[in-house]
Amino acid sequence: GQSLEQPSEVTAVEGAIVQINCTYQTSGFYGLSWYQQHDGGAPTFLSYNALDGLEETGRFSSFLSRSDSYGYLLLQELQMKDSASYFCAVKNNAGKSTFGDGTTLTVKP
Amino acid sequence: NAGVMQNPRHLVRRRGQEARLRCSPMKGHSHVYWYRQLPEEGLKFMVYLQKENIIDESGMPKERFSAEFPKEGPSILRIQQVVRGDSAAYFCASSERAGAFQETQYFGPGTRLLVL
């Protein structure tokens, strides 16, 4: 089966940098995704890593280490609007994505 | 290009009734995924479908739940004889491709099911 672990809550201040870690166990690993969800609304795609290394998209970056079964989402120059839940999701070679339980990020002024 | 559409947005059912949730994927997308989310919890995978085929239904309860994605029309998630524990938000997502290097799932706004 597939399982993921990520912290349940993270708090940071505006302008800071925060890293949300995700460790996973799966067979037939394809890639690791990150999604953002505000207040129970539609999750929105942030990034996807299929290969080791860092992917940068504006203020958000995502990292993957396949050998360590580990990834993280890095948010820079935090803004109040970044307060949301962040989910990592692992995709297997059958196309199925399993989501973690989410990390609630609270950005304080 | 309209996004993923789900209807109804809110659905109230009494115990024992049937709930039928619809999902229209983005234009050109042939892969559909259904997830369930309880309050304060993560998204739980239910089923992955392509046109006219169920690819993976390992997350869907064996009884009372079924899903389809016909050649024409929306994908349907059907819950028969609903119970209070079925109350949740049900999200549908679609993607254009499902290969190793392609992964963007676009989510609909969800259907909030409340079973009285």
PDB file of C-alpha atoms in Angstrom:
ATOM      1  CA  GLY A   1       0.000   0.000   0.000  1.00  0.00           C
ATOM      2  CA  GLN A   2       0.915   3.641   0.131  1.00  0.00           C
ATOM      3  CA  SER A   3       1.356   5.856   3.176  1.00  0.00           C
ATOM      4  CA  LEU A   4       2.612   9.347   3.803  1.00  0.00           C
ATOM      5  CA  GLU A   5       3.628  11.362   6.833  1.00  0.00           C
ATOM      6  CA  GLN A   6       3.625  15.118   7.106  1.00  0.00           C
ATOM      7  CA  PRO A   7       3.380  17.440  10.118  1.00  0.00           C
ATOM      8  CA  SER A   8      -0.149  18.333  11.115  1.00  0.00           C
ATOM      9  CA  GLU A   9       0.539  22.010  11.829  1.00  0.00           C
ATOM     10  CA  VAL A  10       3.160  24.617  11.077  1.00  0.00           C
ATOM     11  CA  THR A  11       3.186  28.268  12.147  1.00  0.00           C
ATOM     12  CA  ALA A  12       5.378  31.014  10.708  1.00  0.00           C
ATOM     13  CA  VAL A  13       5.425  34.797  10.371  1.00  0.00           C
ATOM     14  CA  GLU A  14       4.983  36.930   7.310  1.00  0.00           C
ATOM     15  CA  GLY A  15       8.098  37.206   5.198  1.00  0.00           C
ATOM     16  CA  ALA A  16       9.646  34.078   6.644  1.00  0.00           C
ATOM     17  CA  ILE A  17      10.546  30.803   4.945  1.00  0.00           C
ATOM     18  CA  VAL A  18       8.827  27.562   5.900  1.00  0.00           C
ATOM     19  CA  GLN A  19       9.550  23.972   4.925  1.00  0.00           C
ATOM     20  CA  ILE A  20       6.887  21.269   5.029  1.00  0.00           C
ATOM     21  CA  ASN A  21       8.324  17.772   4.981  1.00  0.00           C
ATOM     22  CA  CYS A  22       6.768  14.626   3.617  1.00  0.00           C
ATOM     23  CA  THR A  23       7.993  11.061   3.934  1.00  0.00           C
ATOM     24  CA  TYR A  24       6.317   8.268   2.070  1.00  0.00           C
ATOM     25  CA  GLN A  25       6.164   4.532   1.597  1.00  0.00           C
ATOM     26  CA  THR A  26       4.952   3.082  -1.655  1.00  0.00           C
ATOM     27  CA  SER A  27       5.637   0.504  -4.297  1.00  0.00           C
ATOM     28  CA  GLY A  28       5.919   1.512  -7.917  1.00  0.00           C
ATOM     29  CA  PHE A  29       6.721   5.144  -7.124  1.00  0.00           C
ATOM     30  CA  TYR A  30       6.150   7.604  -9.948  1.00  0.00           C
ATOM     31  CA  GLY A  31       6.225  11.020  -8.339  1.00  0.00           C
ATOM     32  CA  LEU A  32       5.353  13.340  -5.477  1.00  0.00           C
ATOM     33  CA  SER A  33       2.871  16.189  -5.776  1.00  0.00           C
ATOM     34  CA  TRP A  34       1.914  19.099  -3.577  1.00  0.00           C
ATOM     35  CA  TYR A  35      -1.526  20.686  -3.351  1.00  0.00           C
ATOM     36  CA  GLN A  36      -2.900  23.692  -1.497  1.00  0.00           C
ATOM     37  CA  GLN A  37      -6.393  23.858  -0.032  1.00  0.00           C
ATOM     38  CA  HIS A  38      -8.058  26.907   1.479  1.00  0.00           C
ATOM     39  CA  ASP A  39     -10.888  26.406   3.972  1.00  0.00           C
ATOM     40  CA  GLY A  40     -12.106  23.114   2.534  1.00  0.00           C
ATOM     41  CA  GLY A  41     -12.311  24.465  -0.996  1.00  0.00           C
ATOM     42  CA  ALA A  42     -11.025  22.844  -4.160  1.00  0.00           C
ATOM     43  CA  PRO A  43      -7.400  21.733  -3.787  1.00  0.00           C
ATOM     44  CA  THR A  44      -5.089  23.407  -6.265  1.00  0.00           C
ATOM     45  CA  PHE A  45      -1.975  21.891  -7.757  1.00  0.00           C
ATOM     46  CA  LEU A  46       1.335  23.431  -6.728  1.00  0.00           C
ATOM     47  CA  SER A  47       4.125  21.184  -7.980  1.00  0.00           C
ATOM     48  CA  TYR A  48       5.196  17.706  -9.007  1.00  0.00           C
ATOM     49  CA  ASN A  49       8.560  15.960  -8.734  1.00  0.00           C
ATOM     50  CA  ALA A  50       9.283  12.766 -10.605  1.00  0.00           C
ATOM     51  CA  LEU A  51      13.066  13.092 -10.422  1.00  0.00           C
ATOM     52  CA  ASP A  52      15.434  13.936  -7.579  1.00  0.00           C
ATOM     53  CA  GLY A  53      16.152  17.578  -7.021  1.00  0.00           C
ATOM     54  CA  LEU A  54      14.551  20.930  -6.561  1.00  0.00           C
ATOM     55  CA  GLU A  55      11.745  22.358  -8.680  1.00  0.00           C
ATOM     56  CA  GLU A  56      11.172  26.083  -8.330  1.00  0.00           C
ATOM     57  CA  THR A  57       7.992  27.941  -9.185  1.00  0.00           C
ATOM     58  CA  GLY A  58       8.026  31.498  -7.964  1.00  0.00           C
ATOM     59  CA  ARG A  59       7.902  31.617  -4.173  1.00  0.00           C
ATOM     60  CA  PHE A  60       7.241  27.889  -3.954  1.00  0.00           C
ATOM     61  CA  SER A  61       9.821  25.148  -4.430  1.00  0.00           C
ATOM     62  CA  SER A  62       9.548  21.405  -4.048  1.00  0.00           C
ATOM     63  CA  PHE A  63      12.289  18.886  -3.458  1.00  0.00           C
ATOM     64  CA  LEU A  64      12.437  15.131  -3.884  1.00  0.00           C
ATOM     65  CA  SER A  65      14.907  12.465  -2.804  1.00  0.00           C
ATOM     66  CA  ARG A  66      13.763   9.108  -4.142  1.00  0.00           C
ATOM     67  CA  SER A  67      16.467   7.209  -2.283  1.00  0.00           C
ATOM     68  CA  ASP A  68      15.255   8.669   1.020  1.00  0.00           C
ATOM     69  CA  SER A  69      11.535   8.473   0.147  1.00  0.00           C
ATOM     70  CA  TYR A  70      11.366  12.091   1.201  1.00  0.00           C
ATOM     71  CA  GLY A  71      10.301  15.397  -0.163  1.00  0.00           C
ATOM     72  CA  TYR A  72       9.507  18.878   1.012  1.00  0.00           C
ATOM     73  CA  LEU A  73       7.653  21.985  -0.006  1.00  0.00           C
ATOM     74  CA  LEU A  74       9.443  25.266   0.571  1.00  0.00           C
ATOM     75  CA  LEU A  75       7.489  28.485   0.795  1.00  0.00           C
ATOM     76  CA  GLN A  76       9.449  31.731   0.738  1.00  0.00           C
ATOM     77  CA  GLU A  77       8.444  35.302   1.525  1.00  0.00           C
ATOM     78  CA  LEU A  78       5.361  34.068   3.311  1.00  0.00           C
ATOM     79  CA  GLN A  79       2.172  36.051   2.907  1.00  0.00           C
ATOM     80  CA  MET A  80      -0.998  35.930   4.947  1.00  0.00           C
ATOM     81  CA  LYS A  81      -2.817  34.389   1.999  1.00  0.00           C
ATOM     82  CA  ASP A  82      -0.507  31.373   2.215  1.00  0.00           C
ATOM     83  CA  SER A  83      -2.391  30.259   5.329  1.00  0.00           C
ATOM     84  CA  ALA A  84      -3.973  27.038   4.123  1.00  0.00           C
ATOM     85  CA  SER A  85      -3.656  23.279   4.243  1.00  0.00           C
ATOM     86  CA  TYR A  86      -0.883  21.694   2.184  1.00  0.00           C
ATOM     87  CA  PHE A  87      -1.039  18.087   1.059  1.00  0.00           C
ATOM     88  CA  CYS A  88       1.669  15.907  -0.351  1.00  0.00           C
ATOM     89  CA  ALA A  89       0.511  13.089  -2.606  1.00  0.00           C
ATOM     90  CA  VAL A  90       2.437  10.120  -3.924  1.00  0.00           C
ATOM     91  CA  LYS A  91       1.601   8.669  -7.304  1.00  0.00           C
ATOM     92  CA  ASN A  92       2.236   5.051  -8.203  1.00  0.00           C
ATOM     93  CA  ASN A  93       2.760   3.411 -11.564  1.00  0.00           C
ATOM     94  CA  ALA A  94      -0.922   2.551 -11.791  1.00  0.00           C
ATOM     95  CA  GLY A  95      -1.817   6.215 -11.774  1.00  0.00           C
ATOM     96  CA  LYS A  96      -3.270   6.213  -8.288  1.00  0.00           C
ATOM     97  CA  SER A  97      -2.482   9.172  -6.026  1.00  0.00           C
ATOM     98  CA  THR A  98      -2.541   8.808  -2.251  1.00  0.00           C
ATOM     99  CA  PHE A  99      -2.706  12.003  -0.242  1.00  0.00           C
ATOM    100  CA  GLY A 100      -1.218  12.731   3.161  1.00  0.00           C
ATOM    101  CA  ASP A 101      -3.423  14.045   5.943  1.00  0.00           C
ATOM    102  CA  GLY A 102      -2.285  17.594   5.281  1.00  0.00           C
ATOM    103  CA  THR A 103      -0.311  20.279   7.058  1.00  0.00           C
ATOM    104  CA  THR A 104      -2.161  23.333   8.286  1.00  0.00           C
ATOM    105  CA  LEU A 105       0.038  26.384   7.785  1.00  0.00           C
ATOM    106  CA  THR A 106      -0.777  29.466   9.817  1.00  0.00           C
ATOM    107  CA  VAL A 107       0.978  32.662   8.811  1.00  0.00           C
ATOM    108  CA  LYS A 108       1.036  35.332  11.489  1.00  0.00           C
ATOM    109  CA  PRO A 109       1.697  39.038  11.004  1.00  0.00           C
TER     110      PRO A 109
ATOM    111  CA  ASN B   1     -11.901  26.426 -20.909  1.00  0.00           C
ATOM    112  CA  ALA B   2     -14.210  25.663 -18.023  1.00  0.00           C
ATOM    113  CA  GLY B   3     -12.698  23.930 -15.052  1.00  0.00           C
ATOM    114  CA  VAL B   4     -13.859  20.725 -13.435  1.00  0.00           C
ATOM    115  CA  MET B   5     -17.533  20.985 -12.619  1.00  0.00           C
ATOM    116  CA  GLN B   6     -19.351  19.132  -9.912  1.00  0.00           C
ATOM    117  CA  ASN B   7     -22.993  19.118  -9.042  1.00  0.00           C
ATOM    118  CA  PRO B   8     -24.766  19.424  -6.862  1.00  0.00           C
ATOM    119  CA  ARG B   9     -22.545  21.536  -4.613  1.00  0.00           C
ATOM    120  CA  HIS B  10     -24.597  20.543  -1.595  1.00  0.00           C
ATOM    121  CA  LEU B  11     -26.739  17.460  -1.198  1.00  0.00           C
ATOM    122  CA  VAL B  12     -28.918  16.494   1.755  1.00  0.00           C
ATOM    123  CA  ARG B  13     -30.222  12.953   2.028  1.00  0.00           C
ATOM    124  CA  ARG B  14     -32.013  10.941   4.673  1.00  0.00           C
ATOM    125  CA  ARG B  15     -30.605   7.629   5.786  1.00  0.00           C
ATOM    126  CA  GLY B  16     -31.435   4.910   3.293  1.00  0.00           C
ATOM    127  CA  GLN B  17     -31.772   7.187   0.274  1.00  0.00           C
ATOM    128  CA  GLU B  18     -29.484   7.247  -2.727  1.00  0.00           C
ATOM    129  CA  ALA B  19     -26.952   9.973  -3.467  1.00  0.00           C
ATOM    130  CA  ARG B  20     -25.788  10.634  -6.993  1.00  0.00           C
ATOM    131  CA  LEU B  21     -22.810  12.946  -7.485  1.00  0.00           C
ATOM    132  CA  ARG B  22     -21.779  14.215 -10.907  1.00  0.00           C
ATOM    133  CA  CYS B  23     -18.436  15.349 -12.218  1.00  0.00           C
ATOM    134  CA  SER B  24     -17.672  16.870 -15.600  1.00  0.00           C
ATOM    135  CA  PRO B  25     -13.912  16.861 -16.214  1.00  0.00           C
ATOM    136  CA  MET B  26     -12.059  19.625 -17.971  1.00  0.00           C
ATOM    137  CA  LYS B  27     -12.363  19.567 -21.732  1.00  0.00           C
ATOM    138  CA  GLY B  28      -9.914  17.113 -23.216  1.00  0.00           C
ATOM    139  CA  HIS B  29      -9.343  15.255 -19.935  1.00  0.00           C
ATOM    140  CA  SER B  30     -10.023  11.540 -19.977  1.00  0.00           C
ATOM    141  CA  HIS B  31      -8.816  10.643 -16.469  1.00  0.00           C
ATOM    142  CA  VAL B  32     -11.118  11.163 -13.496  1.00  0.00           C
ATOM    143  CA  TYR B  33     -10.436  10.635  -9.799  1.00  0.00           C
ATOM    144  CA  TRP B  34     -12.840  10.725  -6.848  1.00  0.00           C
ATOM    145  CA  TYR B  35     -11.771  11.591  -3.311  1.00  0.00           C
ATOM    146  CA  ARG B  36     -13.596  11.839   0.005  1.00  0.00           C
ATOM    147  CA  GLN B  37     -12.675  14.331   2.670  1.00  0.00           C
ATOM    148  CA  LEU B  38     -13.970  14.381   6.218  1.00  0.00           C
ATOM    149  CA  PRO B  39     -13.720  17.615   8.240  1.00  0.00           C
ATOM    150  CA  GLU B  40     -10.169  18.355   9.392  1.00  0.00           C
ATOM    151  CA  GLU B  41      -8.853  15.349   7.492  1.00  0.00           C
ATOM    152  CA  GLY B  42      -7.004  14.690   4.261  1.00  0.00           C
ATOM    153  CA  LEU B  43      -8.255  13.575   0.883  1.00  0.00           C
ATOM    154  CA  LYS B  44      -8.906   9.853   0.732  1.00  0.00           C
ATOM    155  CA  PHE B  45      -8.625   8.243  -2.690  1.00  0.00           C
ATOM    156  CA  MET B  46     -11.722   6.377  -3.752  1.00  0.00           C
ATOM    157  CA  VAL B  47     -11.559   5.512  -7.443  1.00  0.00           C
ATOM    158  CA  TYR B  48      -9.680   6.287 -10.654  1.00  0.00           C
ATOM    159  CA  LEU B  49     -11.485   6.015 -13.970  1.00  0.00           C
ATOM    160  CA  GLN B  50     -10.812   6.512 -17.620  1.00  0.00           C
ATOM    161  CA  LYS B  51     -13.523   6.669 -20.233  1.00  0.00           C
ATOM    162  CA  GLU B  52     -15.705   3.565 -19.800  1.00  0.00           C
ATOM    163  CA  ASN B  53     -13.112   1.875 -17.572  1.00  0.00           C
ATOM    164  CA  ILE B  54     -12.477   1.631 -13.853  1.00  0.00           C
ATOM    165  CA  ILE B  55      -8.705   1.600 -13.430  1.00  0.00           C
ATOM    166  CA  ASP B  56      -8.409   1.464  -9.658  1.00  0.00           C
ATOM    167  CA  GLU B  57     -11.264   1.271  -7.164  1.00  0.00           C
ATOM    168  CA  SER B  58      -9.205   0.151  -4.202  1.00  0.00           C
ATOM    169  CA  GLY B  59     -10.328   3.104  -2.079  1.00  0.00           C
ATOM    170  CA  MET B  60     -14.014   2.611  -2.599  1.00  0.00           C
ATOM    171  CA  PRO B  61     -16.130   0.592  -0.139  1.00  0.00           C
ATOM    172  CA  LYS B  62     -17.225  -2.681  -1.705  1.00  0.00           C
ATOM    173  CA  GLU B  63     -20.848  -2.189  -0.769  1.00  0.00           C
ATOM    174  CA  ARG B  64     -23.218   0.651  -1.615  1.00  0.00           C
ATOM    175  CA  PHE B  65     -20.647   2.666  -3.607  1.00  0.00           C
ATOM    176  CA  SER B  66     -20.194   2.595  -7.364  1.00  0.00           C
ATOM    177  CA  ALA B  67     -18.662   4.861  -9.967  1.00  0.00           C
ATOM    178  CA  GLU B  68     -18.784   5.170 -13.711  1.00  0.00           C
ATOM    179  CA  PHE B  69     -17.365   7.374 -16.443  1.00  0.00           C
ATOM    180  CA  PRO B  70     -19.369   6.702 -19.602  1.00  0.00           C
ATOM    181  CA  LYS B  71     -18.282   7.472 -23.123  1.00  0.00           C
ATOM    182  CA  GLU B  72     -20.640  10.417 -23.157  1.00  0.00           C
ATOM    183  CA  GLY B  73     -21.582  12.512 -20.167  1.00  0.00           C
ATOM    184  CA  PRO B  74     -20.203  13.138 -16.714  1.00  0.00           C
ATOM    185  CA  SER B  75     -18.660  10.749 -14.277  1.00  0.00           C
ATOM    186  CA  ILE B  76     -21.109   9.592 -11.620  1.00  0.00           C
ATOM    187  CA  LEU B  77     -20.383   8.538  -8.051  1.00  0.00           C
ATOM    188  CA  ARG B  78     -23.364   6.713  -6.654  1.00  0.00           C
ATOM    189  CA  ILE B  79     -23.970   5.924  -3.000  1.00  0.00           C
ATOM    190  CA  GLN B  80     -26.889   3.676  -2.239  1.00  0.00           C
ATOM    191  CA  GLN B  81     -28.673   3.459   1.106  1.00  0.00           C
ATOM    192  CA  VAL B  82     -26.674   6.311   2.589  1.00  0.00           C
ATOM    193  CA  VAL B  83     -25.728   6.299   6.264  1.00  0.00           C
ATOM    194  CA  ARG B  84     -24.639   9.187   8.483  1.00  0.00           C
ATOM    195  CA  GLY B  85     -21.006   8.160   8.129  1.00  0.00           C
ATOM    196  CA  ASP B  86     -21.179   8.971   4.422  1.00  0.00           C
ATOM    197  CA  SER B  87     -21.476  12.671   5.261  1.00  0.00           C
ATOM    198  CA  ALA B  88     -18.371  14.270   3.789  1.00  0.00           C
ATOM    199  CA  ALA B  89     -17.064  16.420   0.978  1.00  0.00           C
ATOM    200  CA  TYR B  90     -16.572  14.472  -2.227  1.00  0.00           C
ATOM    201  CA  PHE B  91     -14.062  15.924  -4.647  1.00  0.00           C
ATOM    202  CA  CYS B  92     -13.583  14.996  -8.242  1.00  0.00           C
ATOM    203  CA  ALA B  93     -10.362  15.703 -10.130  1.00  0.00           C
ATOM    204  CA  SER B  94      -9.372  15.249 -13.747  1.00  0.00           C
ATOM    205  CA  SER B  95      -6.123  15.072 -15.640  1.00  0.00           C
ATOM    206  CA  GLU B  96      -5.160  15.028 -19.273  1.00  0.00           C
ATOM    207  CA  ARG B  97      -2.572  12.282 -18.987  1.00  0.00           C
ATOM    208  CA  ALA B  98      -1.412   9.901 -16.283  1.00  0.00           C
ATOM    209  CA  GLY B  99       2.170   9.097 -17.210  1.00  0.00           C
ATOM    210  CA  ALA B 100       5.170   9.229 -14.915  1.00  0.00           C
ATOM    211  CA  PHE B 101       6.119  12.762 -15.874  1.00  0.00           C
ATOM    212  CA  GLN B 102       2.645  14.150 -16.173  1.00  0.00           C
ATOM    213  CA  GLU B 103       0.821  14.982 -13.027  1.00  0.00           C
ATOM    214  CA  THR B 104      -1.539  17.842 -12.655  1.00  0.00           C
ATOM    215  CA  GLN B 105      -4.901  16.987 -11.240  1.00  0.00           C
ATOM    216  CA  TYR B 106      -7.477  19.729 -11.499  1.00  0.00           C
ATOM    217  CA  PHE B 107     -10.063  19.594  -8.757  1.00  0.00           C
ATOM    218  CA  GLY B 108     -13.700  20.510  -8.826  1.00  0.00           C
ATOM    219  CA  PRO B 109     -15.371  22.532  -6.057  1.00  0.00           C
ATOM    220  CA  GLY B 110     -16.669  19.397  -4.375  1.00  0.00           C
ATOM    221  CA  THR B 111     -20.077  18.116  -3.322  1.00  0.00           C
ATOM    222  CA  ARG B 112     -20.907  18.405   0.355  1.00  0.00           C
ATOM    223  CA  LEU B 113     -23.096  15.473   1.278  1.00  0.00           C
ATOM    224  CA  LEU B 114     -25.076  15.618   4.500  1.00  0.00           C
ATOM    225  CA  VAL B 115     -26.972  12.560   5.633  1.00  0.00           C
ATOM    226  CA  LEU B 116     -29.680  13.229   8.200  1.00  0.00           C
TER     227      LEU B 116
END
